[in-house]
Amino acid sequence: MSSKRKPLQLAVLASGRGSNLQAILEAIREGKLSARVAVVISDNPEALALERARQQGLPALLVKPQAYSSKAAYEQKLVEICKSYQVELIVLAGYMRLLSSTFLKHFLNRVVNIHPALLPAFIGLNAQHQALEYGVRFSGCTVHFVDNGMDTGPILLQAVVPVCPHDTEDTLAARILVQEHRIYPLALELIAQGQVHLEGRRVWIEDWEKGSVNLWPGIVP
Ligand code: GAR
Protein backbone atom coordinates (compact mmCIF):
# COMPACT_ATOMS: atom_id res chain seq x y z
CA MET A 1 0.00 0.00 0.00
CA SER A 2 1.42 3.42 -0.82
CA SER A 3 0.88 6.33 1.52
CA LYS A 4 1.21 10.08 1.59
CA ARG A 5 0.63 10.03 5.34
CA LYS A 6 3.44 10.52 7.80
CA PRO A 7 4.71 7.20 9.21
CA LEU A 8 2.73 6.19 12.28
CA GLN A 9 4.80 6.65 15.44
CA LEU A 10 4.83 3.41 17.42
CA ALA A 11 5.89 2.42 20.92
CA VAL A 12 6.44 -1.33 21.16
CA LEU A 13 6.10 -2.87 24.63
CA ALA A 14 7.63 -6.32 24.94
CA SER A 15 8.57 -8.60 27.82
CA GLY A 16 10.51 -11.31 26.02
CA ARG A 17 11.96 -12.65 22.80
CA GLY A 18 10.73 -9.84 20.55
CA SER A 19 10.08 -11.82 17.37
CA ASN A 20 6.93 -9.79 16.69
CA LEU A 21 8.96 -6.60 17.15
CA GLN A 22 11.39 -8.02 14.59
CA ALA A 23 8.58 -8.79 12.14
CA ILE A 24 7.29 -5.23 12.51
CA LEU A 25 10.75 -3.77 11.91
CA GLU A 26 11.19 -5.96 8.83
CA ALA A 27 7.82 -4.91 7.42
CA ILE A 28 8.84 -1.27 7.88
CA ARG A 29 12.19 -1.89 6.19
CA GLU A 30 10.51 -3.65 3.28
CA GLY A 31 8.10 -0.74 2.79
CA LYS A 32 5.07 -2.84 3.73
CA LEU A 33 4.31 -0.82 6.85
CA SER A 34 4.25 2.95 6.94
CA ALA A 35 5.34 3.34 10.54
CA ARG A 36 8.33 4.14 12.69
CA VAL A 37 9.25 2.45 15.95
CA ALA A 38 9.92 5.51 18.11
CA VAL A 39 10.72 3.56 21.27
CA VAL A 40 10.83 0.00 22.60
CA ILE A 41 9.97 -0.45 26.27
CA SER A 42 10.35 -3.57 28.39
CA ASP A 43 9.57 -4.52 31.97
CA ASN A 44 12.16 -7.30 31.84
CA PRO A 45 15.92 -6.73 31.91
CA GLU A 46 16.44 -10.09 30.16
CA ALA A 47 14.15 -9.28 27.24
CA LEU A 48 15.74 -10.08 23.90
CA ALA A 49 13.41 -7.44 22.47
CA LEU A 50 15.57 -4.72 24.09
CA GLU A 51 18.68 -6.20 22.51
CA ARG A 52 17.01 -6.38 19.08
CA ALA A 53 15.98 -2.71 19.38
CA ARG A 54 19.48 -1.60 20.39
CA GLN A 55 20.99 -3.50 17.47
CA GLN A 56 18.78 -1.43 15.16
CA GLY A 57 19.80 1.81 16.88
CA LEU A 58 16.37 2.33 18.41
CA PRO A 59 15.72 3.75 21.88
CA ALA A 60 15.31 0.70 24.12
CA LEU A 61 14.16 1.45 27.64
CA LEU A 62 13.91 -0.86 30.61
CA VAL A 63 11.18 0.32 32.98
CA LYS A 64 11.08 -1.99 35.98
CA PRO A 65 7.69 -2.04 37.72
CA GLN A 66 9.47 -2.97 40.96
CA ALA A 67 11.15 0.44 40.97
CA TYR A 68 7.79 2.19 41.42
CA SER A 69 5.67 2.51 44.53
CA SER A 70 2.50 1.36 42.75
CA LYS A 71 1.17 0.00 39.47
CA ALA A 72 -0.32 3.44 38.82
CA ALA A 73 3.07 5.13 39.28
CA TYR A 74 4.69 2.60 36.92
CA GLU A 75 2.02 3.11 34.28
CA GLN A 76 2.27 6.88 34.65
CA LYS A 77 5.95 6.58 33.79
CA LEU A 78 5.02 4.59 30.66
CA VAL A 79 2.58 7.35 29.70
CA GLU A 80 5.29 10.00 30.11
CA ILE A 81 7.72 8.07 27.95
CA CYS A 82 5.18 7.43 25.19
CA LYS A 83 4.16 11.08 25.17
CA SER A 84 7.77 12.27 25.13
CA TYR A 85 8.35 10.18 21.98
CA GLN A 86 5.13 11.52 20.44
CA VAL A 87 3.80 8.03 20.08
CA GLU A 88 0.51 7.61 18.21
CA LEU A 89 -0.06 3.88 18.68
CA ILE A 90 1.04 1.53 21.47
CA VAL A 91 1.87 -1.96 20.21
CA LEU A 92 1.93 -4.75 22.79
CA ALA A 93 4.14 -7.52 21.43
CA GLY A 94 4.50 -10.23 24.04
CA TYR A 95 4.04 -7.71 26.84
CA MET A 96 2.98 -9.83 29.79
CA ARG A 97 1.26 -7.26 32.01
CA LEU A 98 -2.28 -5.98 32.10
CA LEU A 99 -2.52 -2.25 31.49
CA SER A 100 -5.07 -0.43 33.62
CA SER A 101 -7.09 2.69 32.89
CA THR A 102 -4.24 4.78 34.37
CA PHE A 103 -2.45 4.08 31.10
CA LEU A 104 -5.32 3.35 28.73
CA LYS A 105 -7.24 6.60 29.33
CA HIS A 106 -4.33 8.48 27.72
CA PHE A 107 -4.43 6.33 24.58
CA LEU A 108 -8.09 5.57 24.00
CA ASN A 109 -8.39 2.99 21.18
CA ARG A 110 -4.69 3.53 20.46
CA VAL A 111 -3.36 0.36 22.09
CA VAL A 112 -3.24 -2.96 20.23
CA ASN A 113 -2.16 -6.45 21.28
CA ILE A 114 -1.48 -9.80 19.68
CA HIS A 115 -2.69 -12.94 21.43
CA PRO A 116 -1.75 -16.51 20.43
CA ALA A 117 -5.30 -17.90 20.25
CA LEU A 118 -8.58 -17.27 18.48
CA LEU A 119 -10.21 -14.92 20.96
CA PRO A 120 -12.48 -15.03 22.85
CA ALA A 121 -11.11 -18.56 23.47
CA PHE A 122 -8.09 -19.14 25.69
CA ILE A 123 -7.40 -15.74 27.21
CA GLY A 124 -4.46 -15.01 29.47
CA LEU A 125 -1.26 -16.98 29.85
CA ASN A 126 -0.25 -20.21 28.06
CA ALA A 127 -2.90 -19.91 25.36
CA GLN A 128 -1.30 -22.64 23.24
CA HIS A 129 -1.28 -25.02 26.21
CA GLN A 130 -4.93 -24.21 26.89
CA ALA A 131 -5.83 -24.97 23.24
CA LEU A 132 -4.06 -28.35 23.34
CA GLU A 133 -5.65 -29.29 26.67
CA TYR A 134 -9.10 -28.35 25.40
CA GLY A 135 -8.65 -30.45 22.28
CA VAL A 136 -9.61 -27.89 19.65
CA ARG A 137 -8.89 -28.75 16.00
CA PHE A 138 -8.00 -25.18 15.07
CA SER A 139 -6.33 -22.36 16.90
CA GLY A 140 -4.56 -19.23 15.73
CA CYS A 141 -3.87 -15.67 16.71
CA THR A 142 -5.78 -12.43 17.18
CA VAL A 143 -4.83 -8.77 16.85
CA HIS A 144 -7.17 -6.71 18.99
CA PHE A 145 -7.58 -3.29 20.51
CA VAL A 146 -6.89 -3.24 24.23
CA ASP A 147 -9.59 -2.35 26.72
CA ASN A 148 -9.73 -2.72 30.50
CA GLY A 149 -10.31 -6.48 30.39
CA MET A 150 -7.95 -9.35 29.78
CA ASP A 151 -7.80 -10.00 26.01
CA THR A 152 -11.36 -8.70 25.63
CA GLY A 153 -11.00 -5.69 23.31
CA PRO A 154 -12.43 -5.33 19.76
CA ILE A 155 -10.94 -7.77 17.25
CA LEU A 156 -9.05 -6.40 14.27
CA LEU A 157 -7.59 -9.46 12.53
CA GLN A 158 -7.36 -13.18 13.16
CA ALA A 159 -5.52 -16.04 11.49
CA VAL A 160 -6.33 -19.73 11.85
CA VAL A 161 -3.95 -22.69 12.05
CA PRO A 162 -4.74 -26.39 12.40
CA VAL A 163 -3.92 -28.21 15.63
CA CYS A 164 -2.17 -31.41 14.53
CA PRO A 165 -2.49 -34.74 16.38
CA HIS A 166 1.09 -34.88 17.64
CA ASP A 167 1.46 -31.19 18.40
CA THR A 168 3.30 -30.10 21.49
CA GLU A 169 2.94 -26.65 22.94
CA ASP A 170 6.13 -25.70 21.09
CA THR A 171 5.11 -26.98 17.66
CA LEU A 172 1.70 -25.33 17.93
CA ALA A 173 3.24 -22.08 19.18
CA ALA A 174 5.68 -22.07 16.25
CA ARG A 175 2.85 -22.59 13.72
CA ILE A 176 0.86 -19.77 15.30
CA LEU A 177 3.91 -17.48 15.43
CA VAL A 178 4.31 -17.62 11.63
CA GLN A 179 0.79 -16.19 11.37
CA GLU A 180 1.44 -13.61 14.11
CA HIS A 181 4.35 -12.26 12.09
CA ARG A 182 2.07 -11.99 9.05
CA ILE A 183 -1.03 -10.39 10.55
CA TYR A 184 0.48 -7.99 13.10
CA PRO A 185 2.31 -5.84 10.52
CA LEU A 186 -0.77 -6.03 8.26
CA ALA A 187 -3.05 -4.85 11.08
CA LEU A 188 -0.68 -1.98 11.89
CA GLU A 189 -0.54 -0.95 8.23
CA LEU A 190 -4.35 -0.86 8.06
CA ILE A 191 -4.33 1.46 11.10
CA ALA A 192 -1.48 3.54 9.63
CA GLN A 193 -3.54 4.03 6.45
CA GLY A 194 -6.53 5.22 8.46
CA GLN A 195 -8.63 2.31 7.23
CA VAL A 196 -9.68 0.98 10.61
CA HIS A 197 -12.85 2.23 12.27
CA LEU A 198 -14.39 1.15 15.55
CA GLU A 199 -18.14 0.84 15.95
CA GLY A 200 -18.81 -0.39 19.46
CA ARG A 201 -16.85 -3.59 19.64
CA ARG A 202 -16.95 -4.19 15.89
CA VAL A 203 -14.03 -3.14 13.75
CA TRP A 204 -14.58 -2.03 10.15
CA ILE A 205 -11.77 -2.10 7.64
CA GLU A 206 -12.33 0.18 4.62
CA ASP A 207 -10.38 -1.61 1.91
CA TRP A 208 -11.68 -4.92 3.08
CA GLU A 209 -15.18 -3.57 2.44
CA LYS A 210 -14.02 -2.54 -1.06
CA GLY A 211 -12.53 -6.00 -1.53
CA SER A 212 -8.93 -4.84 -2.03
CA VAL A 213 -7.58 -6.36 1.18
CA ASN A 214 -7.63 -10.14 1.40
CA LEU A 215 -7.81 -11.07 5.05
CA TRP A 216 -8.20 -14.75 4.31
CA PRO A 217 -5.71 -15.87 1.65
CA GLY A 218 -6.99 -19.08 0.12
CA ILE A 219 -10.44 -18.74 1.62
CA VAL A 220 -13.46 -17.23 -0.13
CA PRO A 221 -15.71 -15.74 2.54
C1 GAR B 1 3.67 -14.23 21.15
O1 GAR B 1 3.29 -15.55 20.85
C2 GAR B 1 2.48 -13.42 21.58
O2 GAR B 1 1.31 -13.75 20.89
C3 GAR B 1 2.37 -13.81 23.03
O3 GAR B 1 3.69 -13.85 23.49
C4 GAR B 1 4.55 -14.21 22.41
C5 GAR B 1 5.63 -13.17 22.29
O4 GAR B 1 6.58 -13.55 21.34
N1 GAR B 1 1.58 -12.89 23.77
C6 GAR B 1 0.77 -13.24 24.76
O5 GAR B 1 0.66 -14.39 25.14
C7 GAR B 1 0.01 -12.10 25.38
N2 GAR B 1 -1.08 -12.62 26.16
P1 GAR B 1 7.67 -12.54 20.84
O6 GAR B 1 8.28 -11.91 22.11
O7 GAR B 1 8.66 -13.38 20.11
O8 GAR B 1 6.99 -11.51 19.98
Short mmCIF file of N, CA, C and O in Angstrom, two decimals, residues 80-180:
data_model
loop_
_atom_site.label_atom_id
_atom_site.label_comp_id
_atom_site.label_asym_id
_atom_site.label_seq_id
_atom_site.Cartn_x
_atom_site.Cartn_y
_atom_site.Cartn_z
N GLU A 80 4.35 8.89 30.34
CA GLU A 80 5.29 10.00 30.11
C GLU A 80 6.25 9.68 28.99
O GLU A 80 6.52 10.51 28.12
N ILE A 81 6.76 8.46 29.00
CA ILE A 81 7.72 8.07 27.95
C ILE A 81 7.04 8.11 26.58
O ILE A 81 7.56 8.71 25.63
N CYS A 82 5.87 7.49 26.50
CA CYS A 82 5.18 7.43 25.19
C CYS A 82 4.87 8.83 24.69
O CYS A 82 5.03 9.13 23.51
N LYS A 83 4.47 9.71 25.60
CA LYS A 83 4.16 11.08 25.17
C LYS A 83 5.43 11.81 24.74
O LYS A 83 5.43 12.57 23.78
N SER A 84 6.53 11.56 25.47
CA SER A 84 7.77 12.27 25.13
C SER A 84 8.30 11.84 23.76
O SER A 84 8.98 12.60 23.10
N TYR A 85 7.95 10.63 23.33
CA TYR A 85 8.35 10.18 21.98
C TYR A 85 7.25 10.44 20.95
O TYR A 85 7.33 9.95 19.84
N GLN A 86 6.25 11.19 21.34
CA GLN A 86 5.13 11.52 20.44
C GLN A 86 4.53 10.30 19.75
O GLN A 86 4.30 10.27 18.54
N VAL A 87 4.32 9.30 20.59
CA VAL A 87 3.80 8.03 20.08
C VAL A 87 2.31 8.16 19.76
O VAL A 87 1.54 8.76 20.51
N GLU A 88 1.92 7.57 18.62
CA GLU A 88 0.51 7.61 18.21
C GLU A 88 -0.21 6.28 18.47
O GLU A 88 -1.43 6.25 18.59
N LEU A 89 0.56 5.20 18.47
CA LEU A 89 -0.06 3.88 18.68
C LEU A 89 0.87 3.04 19.56
O LEU A 89 2.08 2.99 19.31
N ILE A 90 0.28 2.40 20.57
CA ILE A 90 1.04 1.53 21.47
C ILE A 90 0.83 0.09 20.99
O ILE A 90 -0.31 -0.37 20.87
N VAL A 91 1.93 -0.60 20.75
CA VAL A 91 1.87 -1.96 20.21
C VAL A 91 2.39 -2.93 21.27
O VAL A 91 3.59 -2.90 21.61
N LEU A 92 1.50 -3.75 21.81
CA LEU A 92 1.93 -4.75 22.79
C LEU A 92 2.35 -6.00 22.02
O LEU A 92 1.56 -6.58 21.27
N ALA A 93 3.61 -6.39 22.21
CA ALA A 93 4.14 -7.52 21.43
C ALA A 93 4.80 -8.48 22.42
O ALA A 93 6.00 -8.37 22.69
N GLY A 94 3.98 -9.35 23.00
CA GLY A 94 4.50 -10.23 24.04
C GLY A 94 4.77 -9.47 25.33
O GLY A 94 5.71 -9.77 26.05
N TYR A 95 3.93 -8.48 25.59
CA TYR A 95 4.04 -7.71 26.84
C TYR A 95 3.13 -8.39 27.85
O TYR A 95 1.91 -8.49 27.63
N MET A 96 3.70 -8.90 28.93
CA MET A 96 2.98 -9.83 29.79
C MET A 96 2.35 -9.18 31.02
O MET A 96 2.23 -9.83 32.07
N ARG A 97 1.96 -7.93 30.90
CA ARG A 97 1.26 -7.26 32.01
C ARG A 97 -0.05 -6.68 31.51
O ARG A 97 -0.14 -6.28 30.35
N LEU A 98 -1.00 -6.61 32.44
CA LEU A 98 -2.28 -5.98 32.10
C LEU A 98 -2.16 -4.48 32.33
O LEU A 98 -1.75 -4.05 33.40
N LEU A 99 -2.53 -3.71 31.32
CA LEU A 99 -2.52 -2.25 31.49
C LEU A 99 -3.87 -1.80 32.06
O LEU A 99 -4.92 -2.27 31.61
N SER A 100 -3.82 -0.90 33.01
CA SER A 100 -5.07 -0.43 33.62
C SER A 100 -5.48 0.89 32.98
O SER A 100 -4.77 1.45 32.12
N SER A 101 -6.59 1.43 33.47
CA SER A 101 -7.09 2.69 32.89
C SER A 101 -6.13 3.85 33.16
O SER A 101 -6.18 4.86 32.46
N THR A 102 -5.25 3.73 34.15
CA THR A 102 -4.24 4.78 34.37
C THR A 102 -3.49 5.04 33.07
O THR A 102 -3.23 6.18 32.69
N PHE A 103 -3.15 3.96 32.37
CA PHE A 103 -2.45 4.08 31.10
C PHE A 103 -3.44 4.28 29.95
O PHE A 103 -3.31 5.19 29.13
N LEU A 104 -4.46 3.42 29.91
CA LEU A 104 -5.32 3.35 28.73
C LEU A 104 -6.10 4.65 28.47
O LEU A 104 -6.36 5.00 27.33
N LYS A 105 -6.43 5.39 29.55
CA LYS A 105 -7.24 6.60 29.33
C LYS A 105 -6.46 7.65 28.52
O LYS A 105 -7.06 8.52 27.91
N HIS A 106 -5.14 7.53 28.50
CA HIS A 106 -4.33 8.48 27.72
C HIS A 106 -4.25 8.08 26.25
O HIS A 106 -3.83 8.86 25.41
N PHE A 107 -4.57 6.83 25.95
CA PHE A 107 -4.43 6.33 24.58
C PHE A 107 -5.68 5.54 24.19
O PHE A 107 -5.61 4.37 23.82
N LEU A 108 -6.80 6.23 24.26
CA LEU A 108 -8.09 5.57 24.00
C LEU A 108 -8.12 4.99 22.58
O LEU A 108 -7.90 5.71 21.60
N ASN A 109 -8.37 3.69 22.47
CA ASN A 109 -8.39 2.99 21.18
C ASN A 109 -7.08 3.13 20.40
O ASN A 109 -7.08 3.04 19.18
N ARG A 110 -6.00 3.39 21.12
CA ARG A 110 -4.69 3.53 20.46
C ARG A 110 -3.71 2.53 21.06
O ARG A 110 -2.50 2.76 21.06
N VAL A 111 -4.23 1.43 21.57
CA VAL A 111 -3.36 0.36 22.09
C VAL A 111 -3.83 -0.94 21.46
O VAL A 111 -5.02 -1.27 21.49
N VAL A 112 -2.88 -1.68 20.84
CA VAL A 112 -3.24 -2.96 20.23
C VAL A 112 -2.35 -4.06 20.82
O VAL A 112 -1.26 -3.81 21.32
N ASN A 113 -2.87 -5.29 20.72
CA ASN A 113 -2.16 -6.45 21.28
C ASN A 113 -2.29 -7.62 20.32
O ASN A 113 -3.22 -7.68 19.52
N ILE A 114 -1.32 -8.53 20.40
CA ILE A 114 -1.48 -9.80 19.68
C ILE A 114 -1.54 -10.92 20.71
O ILE A 114 -0.77 -10.93 21.68
N HIS A 115 -2.49 -11.84 20.49
CA HIS A 115 -2.69 -12.94 21.43
C HIS A 115 -2.64 -14.25 20.65
O HIS A 115 -3.25 -14.37 19.59
N PRO A 116 -1.95 -15.28 21.20
CA PRO A 116 -1.75 -16.51 20.43
C PRO A 116 -2.90 -17.51 20.56
O PRO A 116 -2.70 -18.69 20.87
N ALA A 117 -4.11 -17.03 20.29
CA ALA A 117 -5.30 -17.90 20.25
C ALA A 117 -6.39 -17.15 19.49
O ALA A 117 -6.26 -15.94 19.24
N LEU A 118 -7.43 -17.90 19.15
CA LEU A 118 -8.58 -17.27 18.48
C LEU A 118 -9.51 -16.76 19.57
O LEU A 118 -10.35 -17.50 20.09
N LEU A 119 -9.35 -15.49 19.92
CA LEU A 119 -10.21 -14.92 20.96
C LEU A 119 -11.67 -14.97 20.51
O LEU A 119 -11.94 -14.87 19.32
N PRO A 120 -12.64 -15.14 21.39
CA PRO A 120 -12.48 -15.03 22.85
C PRO A 120 -12.05 -16.33 23.55
O PRO A 120 -12.12 -16.40 24.77
N ALA A 121 -11.58 -17.34 22.80
CA ALA A 121 -11.11 -18.56 23.47
C ALA A 121 -9.70 -18.35 24.03
O ALA A 121 -8.88 -17.66 23.43
N PHE A 122 -9.44 -18.98 25.14
CA PHE A 122 -8.09 -19.14 25.69
C PHE A 122 -7.39 -17.81 25.96
O PHE A 122 -6.32 -17.51 25.41
N ILE A 123 -8.00 -17.01 26.81
CA ILE A 123 -7.40 -15.74 27.21
C ILE A 123 -6.26 -15.98 28.19
O ILE A 123 -6.12 -17.08 28.74
N GLY A 124 -5.48 -14.96 28.42
CA GLY A 124 -4.46 -15.01 29.47
C GLY A 124 -3.21 -15.77 29.07
O GLY A 124 -2.89 -15.88 27.88
N LEU A 125 -2.57 -16.34 30.08
CA LEU A 125 -1.26 -16.98 29.85
C LEU A 125 -1.42 -18.36 29.23
O LEU A 125 -2.47 -19.00 29.34
N ASN A 126 -0.36 -18.83 28.59
CA ASN A 126 -0.25 -20.21 28.06
C ASN A 126 -1.43 -20.59 27.16
O ASN A 126 -2.01 -21.66 27.30
N ALA A 127 -1.74 -19.70 26.24
CA ALA A 127 -2.90 -19.91 25.36
C ALA A 127 -2.74 -21.18 24.51
O ALA A 127 -3.72 -21.91 24.28
N GLN A 128 -1.51 -21.45 24.08
CA GLN A 128 -1.30 -22.64 23.24
C GLN A 128 -1.52 -23.91 24.06
O GLN A 128 -2.11 -24.88 23.58
N HIS A 129 -1.06 -23.89 25.30
CA HIS A 129 -1.28 -25.02 26.21
C HIS A 129 -2.78 -25.22 26.43
O HIS A 129 -3.28 -26.36 26.37
N GLN A 130 -3.47 -24.13 26.68
CA GLN A 130 -4.93 -24.21 26.89
C GLN A 130 -5.63 -24.84 25.68
O GLN A 130 -6.54 -25.66 25.83
N ALA A 131 -5.19 -24.45 24.47
CA ALA A 131 -5.83 -24.97 23.24
C ALA A 131 -5.60 -26.48 23.12
O ALA A 131 -6.52 -27.24 22.80
N LEU A 132 -4.37 -26.91 23.41
CA LEU A 132 -4.06 -28.35 23.34
C LEU A 132 -4.88 -29.13 24.36
O LEU A 132 -5.45 -30.17 24.06
N GLU A 133 -4.92 -28.61 25.58
CA GLU A 133 -5.65 -29.29 26.67
C GLU A 133 -7.14 -29.40 26.35
O GLU A 133 -7.78 -30.39 26.65
N TYR A 134 -7.67 -28.36 25.70
CA TYR A 134 -9.10 -28.35 25.40
C TYR A 134 -9.43 -29.31 24.27
O TYR A 134 -10.54 -29.84 24.17
N GLY A 135 -8.43 -29.52 23.39
CA GLY A 135 -8.65 -30.45 22.28
C GLY A 135 -9.25 -29.82 21.04
O GLY A 135 -9.86 -30.53 20.23
N VAL A 136 -9.06 -28.52 20.86
CA VAL A 136 -9.61 -27.89 19.65
C VAL A 136 -8.85 -28.37 18.42
O VAL A 136 -7.69 -28.78 18.51
N ARG A 137 -9.51 -28.34 17.27
CA ARG A 137 -8.89 -28.75 16.00
C ARG A 137 -8.21 -27.59 15.29
O ARG A 137 -7.39 -27.80 14.40
N PHE A 138 -8.62 -26.38 15.64
CA PHE A 138 -8.00 -25.18 15.07
C PHE A 138 -7.70 -24.20 16.20
O PHE A 138 -8.45 -24.10 17.15
N SER A 139 -6.58 -23.50 16.03
CA SER A 139 -6.33 -22.36 16.90
C SER A 139 -5.79 -21.25 16.01
O SER A 139 -6.04 -21.27 14.80
N GLY A 140 -5.04 -20.32 16.57
CA GLY A 140 -4.56 -19.23 15.73
C GLY A 140 -4.12 -18.05 16.55
O GLY A 140 -3.65 -18.21 17.69
N CYS A 141 -4.27 -16.87 15.98
CA CYS A 141 -3.87 -15.67 16.71
C CYS A 141 -4.84 -14.54 16.39
O CYS A 141 -5.56 -14.58 15.39
N THR A 142 -4.82 -13.54 17.26
CA THR A 142 -5.78 -12.43 17.18
C THR A 142 -5.05 -11.12 17.45
O THR A 142 -4.32 -11.01 18.44
N VAL A 143 -5.26 -10.15 16.56
CA VAL A 143 -4.83 -8.77 16.85
C VAL A 143 -6.08 -8.02 17.30
O VAL A 143 -7.10 -8.04 16.60
N HIS A 144 -5.99 -7.40 18.46
CA HIS A 144 -7.17 -6.71 18.99
C HIS A 144 -6.79 -5.40 19.66
O HIS A 144 -5.64 -5.22 20.08
N PHE A 145 -7.76 -4.50 19.71
CA PHE A 145 -7.58 -3.29 20.51
C PHE A 145 -7.64 -3.69 21.98
O PHE A 145 -8.31 -4.67 22.34
N VAL A 146 -6.96 -2.91 22.80
CA VAL A 146 -6.89 -3.24 24.23
C VAL A 146 -7.88 -2.39 25.00
O VAL A 146 -7.90 -1.16 24.85
N ASP A 147 -8.71 -3.07 25.79
CA ASP A 147 -9.59 -2.35 26.72
C ASP A 147 -9.21 -2.75 28.14
O ASP A 147 -8.14 -3.33 28.35
N ASN A 148 -10.09 -2.47 29.10
CA ASN A 148 -9.73 -2.72 30.50
C ASN A 148 -9.70 -4.20 30.89
O ASN A 148 -9.22 -4.55 31.96
N GLY A 149 -10.25 -5.06 30.04
CA GLY A 149 -10.31 -6.48 30.39
C GLY A 149 -9.07 -7.23 29.94
O GLY A 149 -8.15 -6.66 29.34
N MET A 150 -9.07 -8.53 30.23
CA MET A 150 -7.95 -9.35 29.78
C MET A 150 -8.28 -9.97 28.42
O MET A 150 -9.16 -10.82 28.31
N ASP A 151 -7.62 -9.48 27.38
CA ASP A 151 -7.80 -10.00 26.01
C ASP A 151 -9.25 -9.89 25.53
O ASP A 151 -9.73 -10.77 24.79
N THR A 152 -9.93 -8.83 25.94
CA THR A 152 -11.36 -8.70 25.63
C THR A 152 -11.68 -7.62 24.60
O THR A 152 -12.85 -7.48 24.21
N GLY A 153 -10.70 -6.85 24.15
CA GLY A 153 -11.00 -5.69 23.31
C GLY A 153 -11.42 -6.07 21.89
O GLY A 153 -11.29 -7.22 21.47
N PRO A 154 -11.94 -5.09 21.12
CA PRO A 154 -12.43 -5.33 19.76
C PRO A 154 -11.38 -5.98 18.85
O PRO A 154 -10.22 -5.59 18.85
N ILE A 155 -11.85 -6.96 18.08
CA ILE A 155 -10.94 -7.77 17.25
C ILE A 155 -10.72 -7.14 15.89
O ILE A 155 -11.66 -6.81 15.17
N LEU A 156 -9.44 -7.01 15.55
CA LEU A 156 -9.05 -6.40 14.27
C LEU A 156 -8.80 -7.48 13.21
O LEU A 156 -9.41 -7.48 12.15
N LEU A 157 -7.89 -8.38 13.47
CA LEU A 157 -7.59 -9.46 12.53
C LEU A 157 -7.39 -10.76 13.29
O LEU A 157 -6.94 -10.75 14.44
N GLN A 158 -7.68 -11.86 12.60
CA GLN A 158 -7.36 -13.18 13.16
C GLN A 158 -6.79 -14.05 12.05
O GLN A 158 -7.09 -13.85 10.87
N ALA A 159 -5.99 -15.03 12.44
CA ALA A 159 -5.52 -16.04 11.49
C ALA A 159 -5.67 -17.40 12.15
O ALA A 159 -5.48 -17.53 13.37
N VAL A 160 -6.02 -18.38 11.34
CA VAL A 160 -6.33 -19.73 11.85
C VAL A 160 -5.21 -20.70 11.47
O VAL A 160 -4.69 -20.63 10.36
N VAL A 161 -4.86 -21.58 12.39
CA VAL A 161 -3.95 -22.69 12.05
C VAL A 161 -4.57 -24.00 12.56
O VAL A 161 -5.32 -23.99 13.54
N PRO A 162 -4.25 -25.12 11.89
CA PRO A 162 -4.74 -26.39 12.40
C PRO A 162 -3.96 -26.81 13.65
O PRO A 162 -2.80 -26.43 13.82
N VAL A 163 -4.62 -27.56 14.51
CA VAL A 163 -3.92 -28.21 15.63
C VAL A 163 -3.72 -29.66 15.20
O VAL A 163 -4.69 -30.38 14.94
N CYS A 164 -2.47 -30.08 15.07
CA CYS A 164 -2.17 -31.41 14.53
C CYS A 164 -2.10 -32.43 15.67
O CYS A 164 -1.81 -32.07 16.82
N PRO A 165 -2.35 -33.72 15.34
CA PRO A 165 -2.49 -34.74 16.38
C PRO A 165 -1.29 -34.84 17.32
O PRO A 165 -1.46 -35.05 18.51
N HIS A 166 -0.09 -34.69 16.78
CA HIS A 166 1.09 -34.88 17.64
C HIS A 166 1.70 -33.56 18.09
O HIS A 166 2.86 -33.52 18.53
N ASP A 167 0.92 -32.49 17.99
CA ASP A 167 1.46 -31.19 18.40
C ASP A 167 1.86 -31.18 19.87
O ASP A 167 1.17 -31.75 20.72
N THR A 168 2.96 -30.49 20.13
CA THR A 168 3.30 -30.10 21.49
C THR A 168 3.01 -28.61 21.58
O THR A 168 2.74 -27.96 20.56
N GLU A 169 3.13 -28.09 22.79
CA GLU A 169 2.94 -26.65 22.94
C GLU A 169 3.90 -25.88 22.01
O GLU A 169 3.52 -24.88 21.41
N ASP A 170 5.13 -26.40 21.90
CA ASP A 170 6.13 -25.70 21.09
C ASP A 170 5.82 -25.74 19.61
O ASP A 170 5.97 -24.74 18.90
N THR A 171 5.38 -26.90 19.10
CA THR A 171 5.11 -26.98 17.66
C THR A 171 3.88 -26.13 17.31
O THR A 171 3.86 -25.46 16.28
N LEU A 172 2.89 -26.16 18.19
CA LEU A 172 1.70 -25.33 17.93
C LEU A 172 2.06 -23.85 18.01
O LEU A 172 1.66 -23.05 17.15
N ALA A 173 2.85 -23.49 19.03
CA ALA A 173 3.24 -22.08 19.18
C ALA A 173 4.01 -21.60 17.95
O ALA A 173 3.80 -20.47 17.47
N ALA A 174 4.88 -22.47 17.42
CA ALA A 174 5.68 -22.07 16.25
C ALA A 174 4.78 -21.86 15.03
O ALA A 174 4.97 -20.91 14.26
N ARG A 175 3.77 -22.74 14.86
CA ARG A 175 2.85 -22.59 13.72
C ARG A 175 2.04 -21.30 13.86
O ARG A 175 1.81 -20.58 12.88
N ILE A 176 1.63 -21.01 15.07
CA ILE A 176 0.86 -19.77 15.30
C ILE A 176 1.75 -18.54 15.07
O ILE A 176 1.32 -17.54 14.48
N LEU A 177 3.01 -18.64 15.51
CA LEU A 177 3.91 -17.48 15.43
C LEU A 177 4.11 -17.02 13.98
O LEU A 177 4.20 -15.81 13.71
N VAL A 178 4.17 -17.98 13.06
CA VAL A 178 4.31 -17.62 11.63
C VAL A 178 3.16 -16.68 11.24
O VAL A 178 3.36 -15.68 10.55
N GLN A 179 1.97 -17.00 11.69
CA GLN A 179 0.79 -16.19 11.37
C GLN A 179 0.81 -14.86 12.13
O GLN A 179 0.37 -13.84 11.61
N GLU A 180 1.32 -14.88 13.36
CA GLU A 180 1.44 -13.61 14.11
C GLU A 180 2.30 -12.62 13.32
O GLU A 180 1.95 -11.44 13.18
#
